[in-house]
PDB file of C-alpha atoms in Angstrom:
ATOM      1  CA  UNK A 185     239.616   8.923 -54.589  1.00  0.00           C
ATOM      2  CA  UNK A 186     242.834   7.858 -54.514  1.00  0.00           C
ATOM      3  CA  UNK A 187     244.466   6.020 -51.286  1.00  0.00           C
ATOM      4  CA  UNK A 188     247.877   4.966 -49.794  1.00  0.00           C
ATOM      5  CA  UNK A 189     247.312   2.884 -46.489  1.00  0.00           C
ATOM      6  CA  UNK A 190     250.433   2.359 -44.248  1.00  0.00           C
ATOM      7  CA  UNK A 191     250.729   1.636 -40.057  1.00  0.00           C
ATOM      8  CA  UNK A 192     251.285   4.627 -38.382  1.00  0.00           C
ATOM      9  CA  UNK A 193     253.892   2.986 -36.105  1.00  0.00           C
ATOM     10  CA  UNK A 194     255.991   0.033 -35.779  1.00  0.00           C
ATOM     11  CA  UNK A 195     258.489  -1.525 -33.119  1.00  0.00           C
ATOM     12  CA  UNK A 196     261.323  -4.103 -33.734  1.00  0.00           C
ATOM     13  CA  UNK A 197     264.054  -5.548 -31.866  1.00  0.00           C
ATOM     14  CA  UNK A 198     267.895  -5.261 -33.386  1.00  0.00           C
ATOM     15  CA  UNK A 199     268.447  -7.839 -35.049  1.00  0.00           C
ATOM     16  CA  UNK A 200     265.438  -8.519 -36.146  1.00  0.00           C
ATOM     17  CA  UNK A 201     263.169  -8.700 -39.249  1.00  0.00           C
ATOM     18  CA  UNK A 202     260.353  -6.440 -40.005  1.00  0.00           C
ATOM     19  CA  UNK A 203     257.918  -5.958 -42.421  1.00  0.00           C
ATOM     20  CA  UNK A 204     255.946  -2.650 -43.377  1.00  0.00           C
ATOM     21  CA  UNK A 205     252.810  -3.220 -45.053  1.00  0.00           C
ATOM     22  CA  UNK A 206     251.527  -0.544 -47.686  1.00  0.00           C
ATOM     23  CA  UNK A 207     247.808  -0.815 -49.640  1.00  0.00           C
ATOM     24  CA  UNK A 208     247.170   1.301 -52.468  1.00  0.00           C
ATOM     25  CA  UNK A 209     244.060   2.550 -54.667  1.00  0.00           C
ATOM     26  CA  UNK A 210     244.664   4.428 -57.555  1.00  0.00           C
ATOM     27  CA  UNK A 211     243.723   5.169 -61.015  1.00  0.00           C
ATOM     28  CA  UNK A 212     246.162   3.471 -63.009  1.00  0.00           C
ATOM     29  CA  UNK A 213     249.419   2.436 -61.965  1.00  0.00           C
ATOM     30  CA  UNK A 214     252.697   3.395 -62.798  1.00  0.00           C
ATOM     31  CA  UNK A 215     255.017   1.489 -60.098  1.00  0.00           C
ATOM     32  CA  UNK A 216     255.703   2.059 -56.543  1.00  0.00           C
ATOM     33  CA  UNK A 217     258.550   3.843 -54.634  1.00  0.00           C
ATOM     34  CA  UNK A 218     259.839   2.804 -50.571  1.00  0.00           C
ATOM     35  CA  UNK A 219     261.661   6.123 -49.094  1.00  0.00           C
ATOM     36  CA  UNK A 220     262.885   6.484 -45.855  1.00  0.00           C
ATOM     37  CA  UNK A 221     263.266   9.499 -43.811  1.00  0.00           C
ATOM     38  CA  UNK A 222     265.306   9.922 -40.872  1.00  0.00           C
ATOM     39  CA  UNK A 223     263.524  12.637 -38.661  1.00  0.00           C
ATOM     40  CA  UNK A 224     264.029  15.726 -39.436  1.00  0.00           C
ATOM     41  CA  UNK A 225     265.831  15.175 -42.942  1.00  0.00           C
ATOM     42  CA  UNK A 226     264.507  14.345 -46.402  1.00  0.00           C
ATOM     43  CA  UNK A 227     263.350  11.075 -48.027  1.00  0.00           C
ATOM     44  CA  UNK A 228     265.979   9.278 -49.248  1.00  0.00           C
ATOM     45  CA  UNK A 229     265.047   6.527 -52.360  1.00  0.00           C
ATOM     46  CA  UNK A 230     265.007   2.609 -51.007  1.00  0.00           C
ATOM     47  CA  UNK A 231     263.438   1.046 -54.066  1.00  0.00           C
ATOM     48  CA  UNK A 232     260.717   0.987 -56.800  1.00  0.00           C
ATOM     49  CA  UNK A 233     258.416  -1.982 -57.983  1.00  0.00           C
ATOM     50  CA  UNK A 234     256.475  -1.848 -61.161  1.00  0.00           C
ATOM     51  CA  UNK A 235     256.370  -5.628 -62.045  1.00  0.00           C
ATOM     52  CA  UNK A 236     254.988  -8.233 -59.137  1.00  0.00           C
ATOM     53  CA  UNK A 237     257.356 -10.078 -57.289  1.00  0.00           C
ATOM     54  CA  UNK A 238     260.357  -9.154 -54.789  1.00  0.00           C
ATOM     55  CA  UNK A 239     262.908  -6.810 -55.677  1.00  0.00           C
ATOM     56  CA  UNK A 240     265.912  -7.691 -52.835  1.00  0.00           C
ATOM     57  CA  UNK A 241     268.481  -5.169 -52.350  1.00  0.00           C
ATOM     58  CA  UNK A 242     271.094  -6.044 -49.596  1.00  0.00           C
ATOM     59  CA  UNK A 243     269.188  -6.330 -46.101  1.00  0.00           C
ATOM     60  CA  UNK A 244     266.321  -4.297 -47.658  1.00  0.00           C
ATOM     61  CA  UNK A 245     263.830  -5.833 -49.901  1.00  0.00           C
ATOM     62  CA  UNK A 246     260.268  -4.787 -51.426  1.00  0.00           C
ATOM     63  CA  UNK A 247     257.283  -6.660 -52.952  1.00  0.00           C
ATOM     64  CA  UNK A 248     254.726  -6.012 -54.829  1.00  0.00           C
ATOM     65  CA  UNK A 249     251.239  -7.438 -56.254  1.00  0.00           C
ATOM     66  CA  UNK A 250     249.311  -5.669 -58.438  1.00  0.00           C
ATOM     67  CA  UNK A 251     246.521  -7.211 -58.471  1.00  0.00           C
ATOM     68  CA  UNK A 252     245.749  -6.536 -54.963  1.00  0.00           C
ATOM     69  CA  UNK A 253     247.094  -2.999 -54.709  1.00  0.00           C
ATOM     70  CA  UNK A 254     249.560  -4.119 -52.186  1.00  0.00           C
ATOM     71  CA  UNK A 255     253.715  -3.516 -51.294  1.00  0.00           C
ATOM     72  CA  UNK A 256     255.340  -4.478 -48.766  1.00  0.00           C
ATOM     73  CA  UNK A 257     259.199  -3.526 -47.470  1.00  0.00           C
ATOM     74  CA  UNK A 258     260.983  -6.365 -45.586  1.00  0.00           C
ATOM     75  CA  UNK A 259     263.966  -5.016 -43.322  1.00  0.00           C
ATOM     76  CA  UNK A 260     266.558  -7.901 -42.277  1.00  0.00           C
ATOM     77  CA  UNK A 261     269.087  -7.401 -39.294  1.00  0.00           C
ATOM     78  CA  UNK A 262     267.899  -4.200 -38.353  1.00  0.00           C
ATOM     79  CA  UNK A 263     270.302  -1.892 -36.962  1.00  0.00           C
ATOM     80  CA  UNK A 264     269.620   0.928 -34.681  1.00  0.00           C
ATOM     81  CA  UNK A 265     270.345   3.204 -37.644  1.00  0.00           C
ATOM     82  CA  UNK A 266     267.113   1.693 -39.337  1.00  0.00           C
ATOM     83  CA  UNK A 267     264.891   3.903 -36.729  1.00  0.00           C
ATOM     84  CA  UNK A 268     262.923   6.163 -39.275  1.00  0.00           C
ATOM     85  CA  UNK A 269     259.972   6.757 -41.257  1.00  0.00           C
ATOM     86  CA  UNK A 270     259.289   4.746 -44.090  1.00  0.00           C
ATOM     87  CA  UNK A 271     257.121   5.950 -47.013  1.00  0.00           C
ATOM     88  CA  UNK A 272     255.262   4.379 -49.712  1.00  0.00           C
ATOM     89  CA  UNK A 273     254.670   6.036 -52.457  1.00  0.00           C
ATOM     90  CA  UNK A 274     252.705   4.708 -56.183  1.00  0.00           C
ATOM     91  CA  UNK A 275     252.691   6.569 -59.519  1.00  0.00           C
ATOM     92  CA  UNK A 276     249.449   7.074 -60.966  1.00  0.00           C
ATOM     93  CA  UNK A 277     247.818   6.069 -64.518  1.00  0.00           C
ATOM     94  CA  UNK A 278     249.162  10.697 -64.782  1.00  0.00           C
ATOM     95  CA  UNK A 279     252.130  10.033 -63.493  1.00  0.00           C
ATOM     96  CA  UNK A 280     251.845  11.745 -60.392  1.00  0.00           C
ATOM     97  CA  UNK A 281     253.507  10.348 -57.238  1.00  0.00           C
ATOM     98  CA  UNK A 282     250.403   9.677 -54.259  1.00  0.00           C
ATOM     99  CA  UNK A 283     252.226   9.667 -50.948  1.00  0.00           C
ATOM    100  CA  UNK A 284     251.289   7.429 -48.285  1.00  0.00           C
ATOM    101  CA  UNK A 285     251.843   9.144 -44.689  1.00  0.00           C
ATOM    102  CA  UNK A 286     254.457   7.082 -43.744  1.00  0.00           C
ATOM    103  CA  UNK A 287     255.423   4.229 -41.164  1.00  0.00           C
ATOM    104  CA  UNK A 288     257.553   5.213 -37.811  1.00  0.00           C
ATOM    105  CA  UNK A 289     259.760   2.434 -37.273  1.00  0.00           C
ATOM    106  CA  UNK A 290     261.019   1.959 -33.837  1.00  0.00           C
ATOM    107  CA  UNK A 291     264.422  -0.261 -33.116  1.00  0.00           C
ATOM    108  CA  UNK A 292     264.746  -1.478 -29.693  1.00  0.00           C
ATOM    109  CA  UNK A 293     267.991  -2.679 -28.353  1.00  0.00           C
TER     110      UNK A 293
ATOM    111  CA  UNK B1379     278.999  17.958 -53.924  1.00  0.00           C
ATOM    112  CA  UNK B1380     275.673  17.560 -55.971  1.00  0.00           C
ATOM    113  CA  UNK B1381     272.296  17.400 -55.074  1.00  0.00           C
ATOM    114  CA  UNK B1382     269.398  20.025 -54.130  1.00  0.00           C
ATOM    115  CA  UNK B1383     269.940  22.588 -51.715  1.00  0.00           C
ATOM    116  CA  UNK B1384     267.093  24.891 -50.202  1.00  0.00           C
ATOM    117  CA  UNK B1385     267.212  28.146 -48.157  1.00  0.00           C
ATOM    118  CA  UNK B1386     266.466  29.216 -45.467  1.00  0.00           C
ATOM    119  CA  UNK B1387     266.815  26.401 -43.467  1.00  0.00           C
ATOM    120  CA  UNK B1388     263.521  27.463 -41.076  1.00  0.00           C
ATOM    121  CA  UNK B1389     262.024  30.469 -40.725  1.00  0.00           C
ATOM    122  CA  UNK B1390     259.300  32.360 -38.697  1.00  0.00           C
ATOM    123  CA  UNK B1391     256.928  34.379 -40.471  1.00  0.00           C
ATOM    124  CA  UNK B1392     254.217  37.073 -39.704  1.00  0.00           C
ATOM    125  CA  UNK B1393     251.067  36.166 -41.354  1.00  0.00           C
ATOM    126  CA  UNK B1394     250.860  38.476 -44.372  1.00  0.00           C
ATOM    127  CA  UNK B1395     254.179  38.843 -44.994  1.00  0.00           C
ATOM    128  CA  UNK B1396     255.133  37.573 -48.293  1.00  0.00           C
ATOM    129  CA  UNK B1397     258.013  34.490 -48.495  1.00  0.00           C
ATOM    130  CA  UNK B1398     259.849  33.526 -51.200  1.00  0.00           C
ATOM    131  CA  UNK B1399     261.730  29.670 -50.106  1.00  0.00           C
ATOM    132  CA  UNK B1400     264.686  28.756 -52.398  1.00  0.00           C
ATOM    133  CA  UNK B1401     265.928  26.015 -54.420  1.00  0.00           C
ATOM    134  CA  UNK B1402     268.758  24.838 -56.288  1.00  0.00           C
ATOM    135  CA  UNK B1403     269.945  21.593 -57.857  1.00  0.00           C
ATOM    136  CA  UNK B1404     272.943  20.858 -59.878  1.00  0.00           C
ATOM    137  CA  UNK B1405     272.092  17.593 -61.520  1.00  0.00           C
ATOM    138  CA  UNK B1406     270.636  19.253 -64.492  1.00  0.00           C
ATOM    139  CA  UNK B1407     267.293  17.444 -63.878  1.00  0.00           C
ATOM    140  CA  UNK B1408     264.618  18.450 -66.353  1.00  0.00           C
ATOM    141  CA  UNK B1409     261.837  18.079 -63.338  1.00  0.00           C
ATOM    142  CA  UNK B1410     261.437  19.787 -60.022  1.00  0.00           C
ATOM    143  CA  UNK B1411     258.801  19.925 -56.969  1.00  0.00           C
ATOM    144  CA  UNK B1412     257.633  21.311 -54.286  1.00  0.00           C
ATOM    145  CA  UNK B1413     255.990  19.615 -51.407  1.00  0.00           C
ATOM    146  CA  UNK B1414     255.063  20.314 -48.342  1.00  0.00           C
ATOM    147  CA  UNK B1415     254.549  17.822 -45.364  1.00  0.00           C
ATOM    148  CA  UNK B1416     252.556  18.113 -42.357  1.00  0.00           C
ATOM    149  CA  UNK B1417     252.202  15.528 -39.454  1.00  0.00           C
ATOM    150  CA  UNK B1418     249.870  12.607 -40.520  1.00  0.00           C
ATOM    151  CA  UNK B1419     249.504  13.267 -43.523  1.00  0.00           C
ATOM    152  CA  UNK B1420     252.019  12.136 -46.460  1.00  0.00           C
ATOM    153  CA  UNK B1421     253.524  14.485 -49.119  1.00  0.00           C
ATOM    154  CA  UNK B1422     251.391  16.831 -50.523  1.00  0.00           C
ATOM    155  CA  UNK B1423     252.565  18.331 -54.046  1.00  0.00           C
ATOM    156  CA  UNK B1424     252.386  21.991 -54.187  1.00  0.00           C
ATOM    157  CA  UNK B1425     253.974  23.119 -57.740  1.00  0.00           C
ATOM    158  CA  UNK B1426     256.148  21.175 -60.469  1.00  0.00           C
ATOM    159  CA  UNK B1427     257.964  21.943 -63.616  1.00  0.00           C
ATOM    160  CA  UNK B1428     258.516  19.197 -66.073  1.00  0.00           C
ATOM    161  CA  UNK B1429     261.579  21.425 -67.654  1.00  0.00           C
ATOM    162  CA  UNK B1430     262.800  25.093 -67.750  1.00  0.00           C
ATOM    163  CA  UNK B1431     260.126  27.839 -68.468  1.00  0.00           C
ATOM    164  CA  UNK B1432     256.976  25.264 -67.835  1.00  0.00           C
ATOM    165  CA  UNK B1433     255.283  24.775 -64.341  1.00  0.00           C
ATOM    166  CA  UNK B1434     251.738  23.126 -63.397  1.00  0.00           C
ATOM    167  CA  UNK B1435     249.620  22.894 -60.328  1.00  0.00           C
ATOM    168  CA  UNK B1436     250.054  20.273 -57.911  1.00  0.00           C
ATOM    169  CA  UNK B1437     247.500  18.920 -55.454  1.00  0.00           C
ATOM    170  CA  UNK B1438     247.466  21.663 -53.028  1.00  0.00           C
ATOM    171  CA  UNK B1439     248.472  24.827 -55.317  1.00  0.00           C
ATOM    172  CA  UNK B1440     246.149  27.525 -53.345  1.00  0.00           C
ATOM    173  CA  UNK B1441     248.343  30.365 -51.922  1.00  0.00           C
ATOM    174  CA  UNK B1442     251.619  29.453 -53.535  1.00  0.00           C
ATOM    175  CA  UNK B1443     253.030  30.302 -56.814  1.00  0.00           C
ATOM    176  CA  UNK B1444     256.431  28.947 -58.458  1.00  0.00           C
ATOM    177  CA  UNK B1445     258.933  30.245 -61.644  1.00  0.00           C
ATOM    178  CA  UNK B1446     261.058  28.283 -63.590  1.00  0.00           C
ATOM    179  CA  UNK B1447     263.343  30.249 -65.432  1.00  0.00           C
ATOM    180  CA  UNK B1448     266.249  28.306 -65.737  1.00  0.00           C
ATOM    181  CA  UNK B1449     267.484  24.731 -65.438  1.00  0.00           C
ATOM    182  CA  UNK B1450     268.611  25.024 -61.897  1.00  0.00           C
ATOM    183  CA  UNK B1451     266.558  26.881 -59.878  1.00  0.00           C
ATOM    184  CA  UNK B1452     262.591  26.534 -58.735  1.00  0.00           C
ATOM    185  CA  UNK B1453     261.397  29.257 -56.142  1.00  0.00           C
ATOM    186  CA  UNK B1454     258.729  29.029 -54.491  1.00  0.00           C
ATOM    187  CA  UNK B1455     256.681  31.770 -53.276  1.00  0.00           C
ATOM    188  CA  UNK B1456     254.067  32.612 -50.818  1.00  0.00           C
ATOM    189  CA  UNK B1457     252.323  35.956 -51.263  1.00  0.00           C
ATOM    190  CA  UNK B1458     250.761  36.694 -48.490  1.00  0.00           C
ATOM    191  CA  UNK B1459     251.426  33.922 -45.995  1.00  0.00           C
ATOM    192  CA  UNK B1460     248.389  32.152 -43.457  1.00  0.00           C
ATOM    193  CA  UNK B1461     248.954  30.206 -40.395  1.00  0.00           C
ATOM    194  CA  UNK B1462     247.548  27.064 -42.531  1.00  0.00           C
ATOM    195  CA  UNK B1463     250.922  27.533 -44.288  1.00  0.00           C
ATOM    196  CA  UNK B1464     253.152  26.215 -41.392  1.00  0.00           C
ATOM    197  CA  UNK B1465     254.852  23.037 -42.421  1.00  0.00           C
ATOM    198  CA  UNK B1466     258.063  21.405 -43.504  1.00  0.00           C
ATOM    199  CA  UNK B1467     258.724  22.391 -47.529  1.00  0.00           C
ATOM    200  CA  UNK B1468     260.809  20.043 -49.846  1.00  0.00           C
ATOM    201  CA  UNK B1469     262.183  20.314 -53.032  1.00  0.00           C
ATOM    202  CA  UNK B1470     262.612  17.923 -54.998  1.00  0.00           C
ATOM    203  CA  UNK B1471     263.814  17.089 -58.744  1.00  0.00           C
ATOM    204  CA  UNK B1472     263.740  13.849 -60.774  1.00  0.00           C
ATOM    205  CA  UNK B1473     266.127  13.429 -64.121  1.00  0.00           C
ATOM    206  CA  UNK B1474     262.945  13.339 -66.086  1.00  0.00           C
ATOM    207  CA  UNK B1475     259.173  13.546 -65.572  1.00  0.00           C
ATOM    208  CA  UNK B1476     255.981  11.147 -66.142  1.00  0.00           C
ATOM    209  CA  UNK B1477     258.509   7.889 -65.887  1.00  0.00           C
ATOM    210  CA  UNK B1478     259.800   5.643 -63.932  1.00  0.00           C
ATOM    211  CA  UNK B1479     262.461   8.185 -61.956  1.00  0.00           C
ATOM    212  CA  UNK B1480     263.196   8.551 -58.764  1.00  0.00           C
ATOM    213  CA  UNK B1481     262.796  11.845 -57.158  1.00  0.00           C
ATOM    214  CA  UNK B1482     266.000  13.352 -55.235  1.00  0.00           C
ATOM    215  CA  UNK B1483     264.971  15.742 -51.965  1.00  0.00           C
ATOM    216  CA  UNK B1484     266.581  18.753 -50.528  1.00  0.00           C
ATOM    217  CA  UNK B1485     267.006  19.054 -46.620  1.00  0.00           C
ATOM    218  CA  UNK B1486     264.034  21.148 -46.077  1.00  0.00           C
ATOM    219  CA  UNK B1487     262.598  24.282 -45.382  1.00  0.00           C
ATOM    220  CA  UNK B1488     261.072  24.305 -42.015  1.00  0.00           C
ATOM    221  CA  UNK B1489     258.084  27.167 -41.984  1.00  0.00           C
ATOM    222  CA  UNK B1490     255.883  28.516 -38.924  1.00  0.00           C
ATOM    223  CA  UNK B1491     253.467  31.194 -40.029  1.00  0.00           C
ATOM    224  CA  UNK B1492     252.555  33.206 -36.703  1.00  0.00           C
TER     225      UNK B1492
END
């Protein structure tokens, strides 16, 4: 069957850097999508990998290796505002998006 | 402003009673979704349409049933609602399906089935 693996919960200090792990097994692989999701609202897009390496996008940045089915999404100079759920999600060899459950990430001042 | 919206924003149901949740989007996006989430477990996909007057099954289809008539709108119904059915509902739409595009979200649809 098909698998997204992700820590249920995380906890960082502001300021700080974190990184959220996400494992994946799927058939076929069509690249791999970070949301986040403030509680109570909807995923919002952070970023999508479909070639290895490290995609940086201001303090966020993703990574990704094929090869062993793995992401992971590196937070710099977190900010209280960074408290949410973080999902990982990977397109299939159909296309469809498999949703990992998600990572609670708790800032502490 | 554009984007997805969905209606109602919660609701409480009787179990039996049929529910029809609504979406909209106004980016013209060929593809739309419905998901519904549930604590602990990630996204499930309920329905999808790849374009307007085409819809397909998603992974957990049973008990819901979707239309897309036009470009805009995606509906998503529940004929005869179960207490299983409680959960958050999203929308969703993406500029094109089967690629590498990102999927935009409505706010939400929070459902309790009594």
């Amino acid at each position: 069957g098909q698998n997204i693996d992700q820590p249920t919960e995380m906890t960082a200090t502001e300021g700080a850097i974190v990184q959220i792990n996400c494992t994946y097994q799927t058939s076929g692989f069509n690249g791999l999508f970070w949301y986040q999701q403030h509680a109570g609202e909807a995923p919002t897009f952070l970023s999508y990998n479909v070639l290895d390496g490290l995609e940086e996008k201001g303090r966020f940045s993703s990574f990704l290796s094929r090869s062993k089915g793995y992401s992971y999404l590196l937070l710099k100079e977190l900010q209280m505002k960074d408290s949410a759920s973080y999902l990982c999600a990977v397109r299939d060899g159909n296309y469809q998006l498999i949703w990992g459950a998600g990572t609670k990430l708790i800032i502490k001042p | 402003i554009a984007g997805i919206t969905q209606a109602p924003t919660s609701q409480i149901l009787a179990a039996g009673r049929r529910m029809t949740l609504r979406c909209t989007q106004d980016m013209r996006h060929n593809a739309m979704y419905w998901y519904r989430q549930d604590l602990g477990l990630g996204l499930r996909l309920i329905h999808y349409s790849n374009t307007a007057g085409t819809t397909g099954k998603g992974e957990v289809p049973d008990g819901y049933s979707v239309s897309r008539a036009n470009t805009d709108d995606f509906p998503l119904t529940l004929a005869s609602a179960v207490p299983s059915q409680t959960s958050v509902y999203f929308c969703a739409s993406s500029e094109v399906a089967g690629v590498a595009d990102t999927q935009y979200f409505g706010p939400g649809t929070r459902l309790t089935v009594l």
